[in-house]
Short mmCIF file of C-alpha atoms in Angstrom, two decimals:
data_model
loop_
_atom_site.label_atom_id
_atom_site.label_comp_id
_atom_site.label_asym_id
_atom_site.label_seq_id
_atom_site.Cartn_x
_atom_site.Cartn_y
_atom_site.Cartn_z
CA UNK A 1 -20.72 -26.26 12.17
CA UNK A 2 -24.35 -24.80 11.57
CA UNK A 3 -26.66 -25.61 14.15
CA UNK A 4 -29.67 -28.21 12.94
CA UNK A 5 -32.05 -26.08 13.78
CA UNK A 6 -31.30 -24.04 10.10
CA UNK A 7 -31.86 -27.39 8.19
CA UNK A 8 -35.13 -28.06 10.25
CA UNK A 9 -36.40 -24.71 9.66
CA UNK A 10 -35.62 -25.09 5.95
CA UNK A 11 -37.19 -28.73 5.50
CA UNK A 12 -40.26 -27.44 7.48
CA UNK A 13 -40.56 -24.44 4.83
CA UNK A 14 -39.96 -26.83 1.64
CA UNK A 15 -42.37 -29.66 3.02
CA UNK A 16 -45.04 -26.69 3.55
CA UNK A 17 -44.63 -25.45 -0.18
CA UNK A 18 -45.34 -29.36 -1.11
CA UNK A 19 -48.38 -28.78 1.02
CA UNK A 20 -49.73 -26.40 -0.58
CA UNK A 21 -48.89 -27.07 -3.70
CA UNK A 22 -51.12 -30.63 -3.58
CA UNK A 23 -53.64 -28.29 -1.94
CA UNK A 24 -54.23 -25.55 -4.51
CA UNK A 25 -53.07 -27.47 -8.09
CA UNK A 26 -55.46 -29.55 -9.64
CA UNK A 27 -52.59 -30.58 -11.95
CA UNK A 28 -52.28 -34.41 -11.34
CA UNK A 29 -48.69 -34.30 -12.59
CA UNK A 30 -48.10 -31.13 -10.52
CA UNK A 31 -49.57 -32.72 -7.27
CA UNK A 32 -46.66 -35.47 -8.13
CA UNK A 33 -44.24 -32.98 -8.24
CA UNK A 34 -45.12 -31.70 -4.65
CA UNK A 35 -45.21 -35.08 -3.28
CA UNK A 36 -41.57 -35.46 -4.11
CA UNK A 37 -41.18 -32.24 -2.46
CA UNK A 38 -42.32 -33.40 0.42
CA UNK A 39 -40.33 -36.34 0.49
CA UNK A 40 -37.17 -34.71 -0.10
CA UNK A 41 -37.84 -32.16 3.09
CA UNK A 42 -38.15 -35.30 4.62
CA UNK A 43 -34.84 -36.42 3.72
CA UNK A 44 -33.68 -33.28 4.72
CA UNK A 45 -34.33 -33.51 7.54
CA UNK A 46 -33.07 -36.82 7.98
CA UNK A 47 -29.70 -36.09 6.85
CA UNK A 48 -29.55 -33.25 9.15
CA UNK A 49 -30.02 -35.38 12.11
CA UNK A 50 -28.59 -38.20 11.26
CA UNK A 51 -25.01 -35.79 11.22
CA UNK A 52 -26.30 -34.15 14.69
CA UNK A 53 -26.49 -37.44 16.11
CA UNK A 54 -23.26 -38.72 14.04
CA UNK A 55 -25.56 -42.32 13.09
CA UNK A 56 -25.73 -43.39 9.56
CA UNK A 57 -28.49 -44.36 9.57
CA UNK A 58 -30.34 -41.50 9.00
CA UNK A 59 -28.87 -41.28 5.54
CA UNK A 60 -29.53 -44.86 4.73
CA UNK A 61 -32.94 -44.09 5.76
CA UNK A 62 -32.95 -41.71 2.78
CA UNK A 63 -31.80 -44.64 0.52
CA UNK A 64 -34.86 -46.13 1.26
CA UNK A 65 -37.45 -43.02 1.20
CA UNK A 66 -35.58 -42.64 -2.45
CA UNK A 67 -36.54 -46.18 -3.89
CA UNK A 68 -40.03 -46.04 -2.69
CA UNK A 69 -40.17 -42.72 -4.23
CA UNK A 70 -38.90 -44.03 -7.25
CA UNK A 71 -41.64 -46.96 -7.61
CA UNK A 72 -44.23 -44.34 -6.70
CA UNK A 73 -43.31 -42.12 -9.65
CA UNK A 74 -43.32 -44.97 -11.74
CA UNK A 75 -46.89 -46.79 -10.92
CA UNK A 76 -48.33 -43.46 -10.51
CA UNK A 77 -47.34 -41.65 -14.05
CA UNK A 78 -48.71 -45.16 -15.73
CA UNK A 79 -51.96 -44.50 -13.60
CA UNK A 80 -51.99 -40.78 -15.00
CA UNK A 81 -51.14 -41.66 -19.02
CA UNK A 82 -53.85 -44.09 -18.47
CA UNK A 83 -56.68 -41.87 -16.72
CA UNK A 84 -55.02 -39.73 -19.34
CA UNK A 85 -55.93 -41.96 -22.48
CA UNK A 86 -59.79 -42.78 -21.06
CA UNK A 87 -60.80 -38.91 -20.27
CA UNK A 88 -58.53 -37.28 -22.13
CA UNK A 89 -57.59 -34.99 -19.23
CA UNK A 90 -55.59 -34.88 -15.93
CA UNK A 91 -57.24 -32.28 -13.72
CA UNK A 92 -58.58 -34.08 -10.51
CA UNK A 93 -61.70 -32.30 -10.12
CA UNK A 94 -62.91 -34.16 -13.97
CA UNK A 95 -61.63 -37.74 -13.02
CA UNK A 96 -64.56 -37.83 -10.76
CA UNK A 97 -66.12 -41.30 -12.10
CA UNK A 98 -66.09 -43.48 -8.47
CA UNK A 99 -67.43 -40.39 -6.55
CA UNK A 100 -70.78 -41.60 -4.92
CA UNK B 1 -20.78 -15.46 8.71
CA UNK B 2 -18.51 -18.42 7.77
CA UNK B 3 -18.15 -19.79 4.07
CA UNK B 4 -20.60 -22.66 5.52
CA UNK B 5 -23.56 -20.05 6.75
CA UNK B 6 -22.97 -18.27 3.24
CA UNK B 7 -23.17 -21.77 1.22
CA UNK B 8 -26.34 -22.76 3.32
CA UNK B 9 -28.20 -19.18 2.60
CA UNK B 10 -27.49 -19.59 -1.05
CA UNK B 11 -28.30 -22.98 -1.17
CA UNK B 12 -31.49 -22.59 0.90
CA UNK B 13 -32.61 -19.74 -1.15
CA UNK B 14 -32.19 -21.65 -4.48
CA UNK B 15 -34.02 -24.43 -2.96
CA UNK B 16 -37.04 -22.37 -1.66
CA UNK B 17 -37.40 -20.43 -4.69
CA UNK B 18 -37.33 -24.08 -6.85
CA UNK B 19 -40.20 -25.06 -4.75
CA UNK B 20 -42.32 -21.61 -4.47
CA UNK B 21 -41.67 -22.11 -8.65
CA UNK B 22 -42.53 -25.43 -8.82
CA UNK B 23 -46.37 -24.39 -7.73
CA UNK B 24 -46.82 -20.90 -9.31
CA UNK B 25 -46.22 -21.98 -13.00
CA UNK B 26 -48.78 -22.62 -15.27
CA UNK B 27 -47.16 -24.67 -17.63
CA UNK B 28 -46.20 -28.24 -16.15
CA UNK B 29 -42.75 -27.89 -17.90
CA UNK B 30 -41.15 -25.42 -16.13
CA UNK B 31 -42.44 -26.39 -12.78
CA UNK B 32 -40.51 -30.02 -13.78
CA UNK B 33 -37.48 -27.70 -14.55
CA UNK B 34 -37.79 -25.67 -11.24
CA UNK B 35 -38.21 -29.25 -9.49
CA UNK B 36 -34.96 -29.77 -10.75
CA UNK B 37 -33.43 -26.63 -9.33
CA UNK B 38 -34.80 -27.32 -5.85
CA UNK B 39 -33.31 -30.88 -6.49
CA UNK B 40 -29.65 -29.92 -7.42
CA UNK B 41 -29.77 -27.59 -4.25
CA UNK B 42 -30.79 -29.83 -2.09
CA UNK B 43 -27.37 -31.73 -3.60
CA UNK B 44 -25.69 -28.98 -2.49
CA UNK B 45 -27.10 -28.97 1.10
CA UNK B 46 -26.32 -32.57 1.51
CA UNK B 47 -22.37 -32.13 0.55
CA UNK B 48 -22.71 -29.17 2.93
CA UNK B 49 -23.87 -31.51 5.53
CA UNK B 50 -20.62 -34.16 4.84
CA UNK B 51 -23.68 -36.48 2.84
CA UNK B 52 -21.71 -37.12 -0.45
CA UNK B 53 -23.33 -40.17 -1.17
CA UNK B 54 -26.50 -39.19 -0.86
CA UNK B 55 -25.87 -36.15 -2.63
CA UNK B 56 -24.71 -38.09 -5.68
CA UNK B 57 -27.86 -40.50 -5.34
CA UNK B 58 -30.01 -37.10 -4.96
CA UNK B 59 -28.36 -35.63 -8.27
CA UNK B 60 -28.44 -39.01 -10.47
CA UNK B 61 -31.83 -40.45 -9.22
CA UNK B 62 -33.84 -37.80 -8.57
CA UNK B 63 -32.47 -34.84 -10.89
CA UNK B 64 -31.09 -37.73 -13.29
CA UNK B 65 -33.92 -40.62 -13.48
CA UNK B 66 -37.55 -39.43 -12.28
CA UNK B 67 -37.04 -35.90 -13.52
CA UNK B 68 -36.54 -37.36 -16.99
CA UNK B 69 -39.66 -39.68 -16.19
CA UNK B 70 -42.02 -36.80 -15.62
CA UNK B 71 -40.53 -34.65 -18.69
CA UNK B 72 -41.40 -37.77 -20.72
CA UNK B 73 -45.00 -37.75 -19.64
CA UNK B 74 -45.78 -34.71 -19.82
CA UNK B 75 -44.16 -34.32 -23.51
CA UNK B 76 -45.91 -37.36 -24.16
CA UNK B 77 -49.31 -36.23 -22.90
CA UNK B 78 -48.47 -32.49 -24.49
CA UNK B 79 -50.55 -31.05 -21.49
CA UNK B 80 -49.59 -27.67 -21.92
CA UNK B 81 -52.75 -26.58 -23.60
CA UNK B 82 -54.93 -28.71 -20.93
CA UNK B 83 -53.21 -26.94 -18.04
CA UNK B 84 -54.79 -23.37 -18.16
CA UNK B 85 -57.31 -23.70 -16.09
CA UNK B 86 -55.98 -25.66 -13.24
CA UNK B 87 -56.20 -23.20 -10.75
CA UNK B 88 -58.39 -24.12 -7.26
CA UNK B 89 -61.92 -21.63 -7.31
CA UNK B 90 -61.22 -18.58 -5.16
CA UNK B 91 -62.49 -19.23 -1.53
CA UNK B 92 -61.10 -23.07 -1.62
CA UNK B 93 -57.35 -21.72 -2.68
CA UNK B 94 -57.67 -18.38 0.13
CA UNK B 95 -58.04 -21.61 2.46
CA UNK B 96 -55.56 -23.74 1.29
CA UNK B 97 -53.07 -20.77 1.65
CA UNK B 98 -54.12 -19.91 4.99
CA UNK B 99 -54.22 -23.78 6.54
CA UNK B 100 -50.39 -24.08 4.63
CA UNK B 101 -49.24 -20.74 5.87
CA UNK B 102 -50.73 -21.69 9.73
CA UNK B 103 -48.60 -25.72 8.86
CA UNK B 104 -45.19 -23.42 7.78
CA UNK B 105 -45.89 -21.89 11.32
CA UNK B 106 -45.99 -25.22 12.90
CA UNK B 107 -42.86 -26.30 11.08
CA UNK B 108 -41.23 -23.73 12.25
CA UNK B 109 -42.20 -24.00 15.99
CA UNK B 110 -41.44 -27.74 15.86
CA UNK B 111 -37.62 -27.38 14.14
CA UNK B 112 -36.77 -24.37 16.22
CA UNK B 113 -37.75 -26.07 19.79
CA UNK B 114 -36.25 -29.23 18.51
CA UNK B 115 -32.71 -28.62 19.87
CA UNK B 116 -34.21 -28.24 23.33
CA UNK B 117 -35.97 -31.63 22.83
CA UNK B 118 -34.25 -33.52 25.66
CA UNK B 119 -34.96 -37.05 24.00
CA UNK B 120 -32.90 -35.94 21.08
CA UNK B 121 -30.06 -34.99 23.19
CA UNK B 122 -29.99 -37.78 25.17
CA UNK B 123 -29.86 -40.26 22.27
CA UNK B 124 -26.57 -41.52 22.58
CA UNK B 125 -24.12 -39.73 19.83
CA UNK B 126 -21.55 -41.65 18.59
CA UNK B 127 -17.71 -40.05 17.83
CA UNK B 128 -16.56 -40.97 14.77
CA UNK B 129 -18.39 -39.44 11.53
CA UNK B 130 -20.67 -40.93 9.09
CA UNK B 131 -19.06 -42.17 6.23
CA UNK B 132 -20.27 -44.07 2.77
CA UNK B 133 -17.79 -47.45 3.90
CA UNK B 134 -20.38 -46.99 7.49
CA UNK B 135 -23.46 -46.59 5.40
CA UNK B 136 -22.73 -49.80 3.05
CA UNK B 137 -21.61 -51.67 6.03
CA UNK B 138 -25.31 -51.30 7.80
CA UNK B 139 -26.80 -51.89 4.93
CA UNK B 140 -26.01 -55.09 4.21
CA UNK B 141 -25.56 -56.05 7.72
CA UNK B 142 -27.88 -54.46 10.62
CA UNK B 143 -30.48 -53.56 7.85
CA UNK B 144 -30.31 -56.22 4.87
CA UNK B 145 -33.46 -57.38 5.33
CA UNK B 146 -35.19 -53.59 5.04
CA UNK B 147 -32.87 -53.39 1.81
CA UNK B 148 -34.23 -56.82 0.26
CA UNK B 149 -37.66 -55.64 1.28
CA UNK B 150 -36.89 -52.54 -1.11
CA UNK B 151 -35.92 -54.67 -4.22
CA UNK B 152 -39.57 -56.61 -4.03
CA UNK B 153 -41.19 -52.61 -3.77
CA UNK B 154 -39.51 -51.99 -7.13
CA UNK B 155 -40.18 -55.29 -8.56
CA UNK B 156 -43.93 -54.73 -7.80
CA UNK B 157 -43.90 -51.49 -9.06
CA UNK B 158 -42.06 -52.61 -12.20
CA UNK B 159 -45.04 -55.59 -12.66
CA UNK B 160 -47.93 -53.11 -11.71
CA UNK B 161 -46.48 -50.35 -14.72
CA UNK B 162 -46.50 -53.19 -17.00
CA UNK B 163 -49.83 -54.74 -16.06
CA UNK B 164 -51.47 -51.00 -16.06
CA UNK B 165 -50.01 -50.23 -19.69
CA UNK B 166 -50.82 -53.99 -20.77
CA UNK B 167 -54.45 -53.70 -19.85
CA UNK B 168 -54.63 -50.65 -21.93
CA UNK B 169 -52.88 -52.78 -25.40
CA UNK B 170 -56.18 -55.58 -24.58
CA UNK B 171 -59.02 -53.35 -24.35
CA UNK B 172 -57.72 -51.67 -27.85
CA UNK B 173 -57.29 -54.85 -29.51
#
């Protein structure tokens, strides 16, 4: 059995990459992308424990991160086709409108 | 090197190289395909870890449903001519990478003292191993009420799409 300490170093890495990748796209459908990078080092990592410890419910935890992913997707690609149809682009740095 | 060290490398490679992908390309459609990669990988990793179910969630909702979701938008948006000039200006992006490369070294710190951590060693372990019959029987026993909690999430976030898309119909009319 591999030790978790191969998973944890490889969620770490992939939850990094999201990271960066919301920090240096200005992409708004890229900087989705990464967030669901993140959340699936997170369920790496939860899966990875949840077999150290032998406890489900680290992988029912995962059911749940999933769903809320899901409804984030969802609300947040109607928020982008709409920013989408007023200024005609989806770079964050241009949908600047409530900055003060 | 056993068959499972082998599987892991491979799989972890795939995974990484999805993700470092997903951020370098230009054109939003092939970082939604290398998403995809990382996605089916991470599949892999979860069988390897005795996960099926959640591997076969992983592979129909994520690689399955919202990967189809964002290849609709962005078809539907046709943002590959927007895209060019997406990147960060120079000194900003040397930062970013710097601040994510000193976080990867935190990561790495954390997971690799992590099997010292005495509080997760002396969480009690149970014997027998987790199985999908376990998983269904928490959920709709020990943790039914988190699980109704998640069908209101996606019923407000199937009213909020259709209030955001309605809003836009009014305005037009």
């Amino acid at each position: 059995m591999l030790s978790l300490e191969y998973y944890l170093v490889l969620s770490a890495l992939l939850f990094t990459i999201g990271v960066l990748g919301v920090l240096i796209r200005r992409n708004a459908i890229i900087i989705f992308m990464c967030i669901e990078l993140m959340l699936n080092a997170a369920n790496l990592a939860f899966v990875a424990i949840s077999r150290s410890l032998r406890h489900a419910e680290g992988q029912l935890f995962v059911f749940f991160v999933m769903a809320v992913a899901a409804a984030e997707v969802a609300i947040g690609l109607a928020i982008i086709v709409s920013v989408f149809k007023h200024k005609e682009t989806i770079n964050v740095d241009e949908v600047n409108s409530l900055k003060g | 090197m056993t068959a499972e060290h082998v599987l892991f490398f491979v799989f972890g490679a795939v995974s990484l190289i999805g993700a470092i992908s997903v951020i370098s390309f230009r054109h939003p459609i092939y970082s939604a395909l290398s998403l995809i990669v990382t996605f089916f990988a991470q599949a892999g990793l979860f069988v390897l870890l005795g996960a099926h179910f959640v591997a076969a969630v992983q592979v129909i909702v994520y690689a399955g449903a919202i990967m189809v979701l964002f290849l609709f938008v962005i078809m539907l948006l046709n943002l590959g001519t927007l895209s060019a000039k997406s990147a960060l200006k120079g000194k900003l992006k040397g930062l970013a990478v710097v601040l994510g490369v000193l976080l990867a070294i935190q990561g790495v710190y954390i997971a690799m003292t992590a099997g010292t951590n005495t509080a997760l060693e002396s969480a009690q372990a149970s014997t027998e191993a987790v199985t999908t019959y376990k998983i269904g029987e928490l959920l709709f026993s020990k943790y039914l009420l988190p699980f109704e909690v998640t069908s209101l999430i996606l019923l407000a976030a199937l009213i909020g799409v259709i209030v955001l898309v309605k809003r836009e119909n009014q305005t037009e009319n």
